[in-house]
CSV table of C-alpha atoms in Angstrom, one decimal:
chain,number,residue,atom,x,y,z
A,1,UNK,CA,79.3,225.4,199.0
A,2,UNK,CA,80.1,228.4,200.1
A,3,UNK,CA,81.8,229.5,196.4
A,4,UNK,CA,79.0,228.7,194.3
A,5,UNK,CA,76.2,230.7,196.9
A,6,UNK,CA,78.5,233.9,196.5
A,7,UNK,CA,78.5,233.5,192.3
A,8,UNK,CA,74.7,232.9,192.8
A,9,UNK,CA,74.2,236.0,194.8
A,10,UNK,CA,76.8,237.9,192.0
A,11,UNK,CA,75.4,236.4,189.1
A,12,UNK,CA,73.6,239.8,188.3
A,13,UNK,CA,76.4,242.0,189.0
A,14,UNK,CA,78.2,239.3,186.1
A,15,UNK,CA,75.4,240.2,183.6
A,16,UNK,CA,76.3,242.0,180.5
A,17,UNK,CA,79.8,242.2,181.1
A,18,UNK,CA,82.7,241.2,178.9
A,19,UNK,CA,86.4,240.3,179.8
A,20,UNK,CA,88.3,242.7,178.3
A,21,UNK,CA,91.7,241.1,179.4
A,22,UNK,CA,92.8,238.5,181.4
A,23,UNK,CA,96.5,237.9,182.8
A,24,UNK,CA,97.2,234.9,185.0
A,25,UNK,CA,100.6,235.4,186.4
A,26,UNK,CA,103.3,233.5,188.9
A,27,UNK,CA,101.6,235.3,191.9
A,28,UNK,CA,98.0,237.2,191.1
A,29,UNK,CA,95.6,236.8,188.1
A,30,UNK,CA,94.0,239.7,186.8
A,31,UNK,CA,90.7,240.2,185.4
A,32,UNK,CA,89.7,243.5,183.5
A,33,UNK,CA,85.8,243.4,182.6
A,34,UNK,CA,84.2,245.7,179.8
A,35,UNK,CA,82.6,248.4,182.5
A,36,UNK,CA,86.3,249.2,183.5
A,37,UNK,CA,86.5,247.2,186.7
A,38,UNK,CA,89.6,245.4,187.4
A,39,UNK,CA,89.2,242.5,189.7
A,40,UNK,CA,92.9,240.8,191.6
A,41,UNK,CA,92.8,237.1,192.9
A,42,UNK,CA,95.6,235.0,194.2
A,43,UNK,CA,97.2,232.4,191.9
A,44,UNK,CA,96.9,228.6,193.0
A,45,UNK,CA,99.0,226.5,190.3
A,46,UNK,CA,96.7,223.4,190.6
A,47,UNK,CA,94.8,222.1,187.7
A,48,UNK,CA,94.2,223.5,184.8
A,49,UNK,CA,92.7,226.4,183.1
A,50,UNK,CA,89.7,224.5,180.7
A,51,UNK,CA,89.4,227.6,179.2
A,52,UNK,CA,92.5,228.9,178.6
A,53,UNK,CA,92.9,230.7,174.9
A,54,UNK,CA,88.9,231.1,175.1
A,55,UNK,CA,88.7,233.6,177.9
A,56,UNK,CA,89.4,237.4,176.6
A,57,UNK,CA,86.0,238.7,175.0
A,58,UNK,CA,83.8,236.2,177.0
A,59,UNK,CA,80.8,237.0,178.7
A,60,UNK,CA,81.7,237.3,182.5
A,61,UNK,CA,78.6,235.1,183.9
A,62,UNK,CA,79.1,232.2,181.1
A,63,UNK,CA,83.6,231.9,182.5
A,64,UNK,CA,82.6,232.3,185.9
A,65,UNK,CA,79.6,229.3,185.9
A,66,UNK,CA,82.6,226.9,184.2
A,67,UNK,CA,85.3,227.8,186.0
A,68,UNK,CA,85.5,226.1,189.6
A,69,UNK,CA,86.7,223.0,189.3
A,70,UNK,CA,90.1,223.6,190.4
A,71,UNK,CA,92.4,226.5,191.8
A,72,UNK,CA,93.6,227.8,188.8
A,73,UNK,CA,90.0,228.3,187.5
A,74,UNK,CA,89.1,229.2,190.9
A,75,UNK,CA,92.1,232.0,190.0
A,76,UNK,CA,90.4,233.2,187.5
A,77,UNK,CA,86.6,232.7,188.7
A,78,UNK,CA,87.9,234.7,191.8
A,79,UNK,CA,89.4,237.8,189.7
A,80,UNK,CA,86.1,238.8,188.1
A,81,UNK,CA,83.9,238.2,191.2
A,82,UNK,CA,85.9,240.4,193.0
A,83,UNK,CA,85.9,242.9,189.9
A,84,UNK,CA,82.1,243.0,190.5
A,85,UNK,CA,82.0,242.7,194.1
A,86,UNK,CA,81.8,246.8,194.8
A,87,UNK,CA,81.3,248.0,198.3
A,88,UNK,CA,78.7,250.5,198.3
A,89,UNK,CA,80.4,252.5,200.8
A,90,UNK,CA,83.6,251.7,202.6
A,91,UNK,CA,86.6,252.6,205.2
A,92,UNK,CA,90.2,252.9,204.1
A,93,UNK,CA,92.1,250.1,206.2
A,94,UNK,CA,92.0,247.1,208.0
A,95,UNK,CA,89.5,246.0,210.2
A,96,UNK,CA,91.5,244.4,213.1
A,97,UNK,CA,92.5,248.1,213.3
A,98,UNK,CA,89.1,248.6,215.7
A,99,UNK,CA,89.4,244.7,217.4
A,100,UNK,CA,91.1,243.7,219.7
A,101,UNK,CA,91.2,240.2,222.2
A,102,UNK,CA,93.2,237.7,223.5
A,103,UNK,CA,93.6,235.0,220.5
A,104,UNK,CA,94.1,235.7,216.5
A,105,UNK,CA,93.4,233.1,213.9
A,106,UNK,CA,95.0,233.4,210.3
A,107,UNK,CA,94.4,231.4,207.9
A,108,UNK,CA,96.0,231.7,203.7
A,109,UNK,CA,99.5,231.0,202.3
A,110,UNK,CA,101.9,232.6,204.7
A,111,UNK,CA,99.2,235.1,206.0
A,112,UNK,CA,100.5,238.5,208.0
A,113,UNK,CA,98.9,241.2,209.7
A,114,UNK,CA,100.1,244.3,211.4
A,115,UNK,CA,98.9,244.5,214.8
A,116,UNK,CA,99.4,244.2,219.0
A,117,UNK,CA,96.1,244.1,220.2
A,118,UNK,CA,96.0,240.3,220.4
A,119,UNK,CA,97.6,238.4,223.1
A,120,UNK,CA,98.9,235.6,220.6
A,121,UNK,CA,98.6,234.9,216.9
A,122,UNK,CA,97.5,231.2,215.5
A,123,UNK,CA,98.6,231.1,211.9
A,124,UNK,CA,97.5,228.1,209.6
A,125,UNK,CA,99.7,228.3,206.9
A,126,UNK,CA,97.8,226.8,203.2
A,127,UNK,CA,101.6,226.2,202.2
A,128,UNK,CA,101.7,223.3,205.3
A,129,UNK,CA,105.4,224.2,206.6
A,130,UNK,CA,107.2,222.7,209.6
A,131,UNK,CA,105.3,223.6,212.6
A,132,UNK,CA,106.8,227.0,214.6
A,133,UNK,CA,106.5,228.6,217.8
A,134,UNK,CA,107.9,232.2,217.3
A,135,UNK,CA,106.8,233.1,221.2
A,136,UNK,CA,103.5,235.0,220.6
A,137,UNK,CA,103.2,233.8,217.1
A,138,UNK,CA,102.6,229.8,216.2
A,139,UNK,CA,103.0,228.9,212.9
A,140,UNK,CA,100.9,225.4,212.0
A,141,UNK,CA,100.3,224.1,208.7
A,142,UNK,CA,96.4,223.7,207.4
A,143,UNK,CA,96.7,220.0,207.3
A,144,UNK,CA,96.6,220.0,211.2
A,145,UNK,CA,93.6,222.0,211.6
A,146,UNK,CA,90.9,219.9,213.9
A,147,UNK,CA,89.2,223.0,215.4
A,148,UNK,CA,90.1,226.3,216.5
A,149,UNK,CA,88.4,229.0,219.2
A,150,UNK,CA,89.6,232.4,218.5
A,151,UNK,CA,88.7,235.8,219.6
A,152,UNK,CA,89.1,236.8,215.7
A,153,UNK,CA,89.7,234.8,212.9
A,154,UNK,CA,91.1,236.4,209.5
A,155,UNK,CA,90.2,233.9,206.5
A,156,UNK,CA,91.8,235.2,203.5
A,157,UNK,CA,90.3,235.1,200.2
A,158,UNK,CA,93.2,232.8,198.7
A,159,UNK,CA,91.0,230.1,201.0
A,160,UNK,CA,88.3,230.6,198.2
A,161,UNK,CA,90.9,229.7,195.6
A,162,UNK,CA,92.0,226.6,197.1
A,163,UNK,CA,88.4,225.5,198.2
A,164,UNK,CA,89.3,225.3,201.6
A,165,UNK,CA,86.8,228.3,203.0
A,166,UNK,CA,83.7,225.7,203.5
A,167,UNK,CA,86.2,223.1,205.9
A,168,UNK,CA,87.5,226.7,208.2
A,169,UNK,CA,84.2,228.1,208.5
A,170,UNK,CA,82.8,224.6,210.0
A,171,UNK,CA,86.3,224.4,212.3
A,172,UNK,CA,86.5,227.9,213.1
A,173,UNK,CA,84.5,229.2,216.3
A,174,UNK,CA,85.0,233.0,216.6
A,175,UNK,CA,83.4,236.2,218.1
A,176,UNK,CA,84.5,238.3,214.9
A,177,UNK,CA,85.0,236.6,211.1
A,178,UNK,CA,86.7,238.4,208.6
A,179,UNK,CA,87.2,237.1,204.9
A,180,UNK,CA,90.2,239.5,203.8
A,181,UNK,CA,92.8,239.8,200.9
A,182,UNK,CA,93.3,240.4,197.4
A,183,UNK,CA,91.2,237.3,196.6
A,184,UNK,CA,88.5,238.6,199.0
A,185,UNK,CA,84.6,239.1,197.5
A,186,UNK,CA,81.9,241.1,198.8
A,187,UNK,CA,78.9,239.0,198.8
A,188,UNK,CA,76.7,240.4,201.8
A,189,UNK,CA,73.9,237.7,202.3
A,190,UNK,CA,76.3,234.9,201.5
A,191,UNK,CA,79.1,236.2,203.9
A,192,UNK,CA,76.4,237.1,207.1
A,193,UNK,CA,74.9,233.6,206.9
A,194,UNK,CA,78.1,232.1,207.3
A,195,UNK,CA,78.7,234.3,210.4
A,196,UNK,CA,81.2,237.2,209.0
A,197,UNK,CA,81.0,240.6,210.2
A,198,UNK,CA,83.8,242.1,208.2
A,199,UNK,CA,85.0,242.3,204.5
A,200,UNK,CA,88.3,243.5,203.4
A,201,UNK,CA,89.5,243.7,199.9
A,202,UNK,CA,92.5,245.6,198.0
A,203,UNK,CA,91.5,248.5,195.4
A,204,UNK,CA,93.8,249.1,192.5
A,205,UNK,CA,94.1,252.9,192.6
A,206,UNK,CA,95.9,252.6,189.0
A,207,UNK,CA,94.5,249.7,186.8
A,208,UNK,CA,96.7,249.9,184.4
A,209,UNK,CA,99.9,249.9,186.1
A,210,UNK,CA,98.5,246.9,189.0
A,211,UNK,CA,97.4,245.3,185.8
A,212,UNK,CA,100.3,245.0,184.7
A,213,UNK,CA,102.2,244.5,187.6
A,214,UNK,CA,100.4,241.1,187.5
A,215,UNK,CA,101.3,240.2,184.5
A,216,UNK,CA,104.8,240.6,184.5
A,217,UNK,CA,105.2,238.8,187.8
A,218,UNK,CA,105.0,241.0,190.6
A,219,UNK,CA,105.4,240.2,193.8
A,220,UNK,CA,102.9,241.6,196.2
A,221,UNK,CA,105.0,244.4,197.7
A,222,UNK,CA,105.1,245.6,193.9
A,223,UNK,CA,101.3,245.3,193.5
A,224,UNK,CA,101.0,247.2,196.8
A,225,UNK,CA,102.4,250.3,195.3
A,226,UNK,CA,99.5,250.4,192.9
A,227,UNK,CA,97.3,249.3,195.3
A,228,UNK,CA,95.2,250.1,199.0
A,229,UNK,CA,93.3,248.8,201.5
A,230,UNK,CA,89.4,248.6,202.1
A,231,UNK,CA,86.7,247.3,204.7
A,232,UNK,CA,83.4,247.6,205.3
A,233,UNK,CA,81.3,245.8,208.1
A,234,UNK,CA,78.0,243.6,207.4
């Protein structure tokens, strides 16, 4: 599985590191590790936390290896991966910035992008709503997902969370594979055998205050304030 080859390739990033502080809130969960890192996940209310009350003061690499059986571990597991997963060097931005083509692929829980340089825009929606045609936009819920051919295709890293990455990146044919999002990871050998060329994550420019954004139930407008967008290519 695609999850558990990205924790092995992290696993010495993970090494020596405590969590400092750990906030699982209604939207985002929050992970701050003992080097200073702060790592930002979705949150997927499914299951439940095996470890909750045991979590804060933990060795990173020991809650990471027993949290994945469901999303809300997956929550957490997701949070300090991507507090560990640093690019080395990086762009400020979005990717589909510099692509272009004629079809779009998103796939997370109500998934946007800001852009015109695709002739239409496929969303699969993780929340499975009614099915929409908005003109150039089509809205489909995940559940209907067979295959797909896209020019691009945007997975975001909430696809992690819910375990559904491993199912899209079998379905999914496309000339340019991007795992985005605040849930996103940067796990270089893992990503490039699974055919992505692009990683995008969200940088907290002020810990504390995006820290606690999360925790008191911000929405992600609020956590954008605190907050900016990254990419690098494999």
């Amino acid at each position: 599985m695609i999850l558990e080859e990205i924790i092995n390739e992290l696993r010495y990033a993970l090494k020596g590191k405590k969590i400092t502080n750990l906030c699982v809130g209604v939207t985002f969960t929050a992970s701050l590790l003992s080097d200073g890192n702060l790592g930002l996940a979705h949150t997927v209310l499914d299951g439940e936390n095996s470890l909750s009350g045991e979590i804060m003061g933990n060795d990173a690499e020991e809650v990471v290896s027993k949290m994945t059986s469901n999303a809300i571990e997956r929550s957490v597991t997701l949070s300090i991966l991507n507090a560990v997963s640093n690019f080395p060097s990086y762009e400020r931005g979005d990717p589909l910035d510099n692509l272009e083509g004629n079809k779009l692929c998103l796939f997370g829980f109500s998934p946007q992008v800001e852009t015109n340089k695709f002739s239409s825009i496929v969303i699969y929606d993780f929340g499975n709503p009614e099915p929409q045609n908005l003109g150039k936009i089509i809205v489909k819920p995940y559940s209907s997902l067979v295959t797909e051919t896209c020019s691009t295709a945007v997975i975001f890293g909430s696809a992690l969370v819910s375990g559904y990455i491993d199912s899209i990146v079998k379905r999914v044919s496309a000339d340019h594979l991007i795992l985005s999002g605040v849930s996103s990871v940067y796990a270089p050998s893992t990503l490039r055998n699974y055919g992505f060329d692009y990683v995008s994550k969200v940088e907290a420019f002020d810990k504390f205050r995006a820290f606690r954004t999360v925790c008191e139930g911000g929405t992600a407008r609020q956590l954008a304030k605190y907050t900016y967008k990254i990419y690098v290519k494999l």
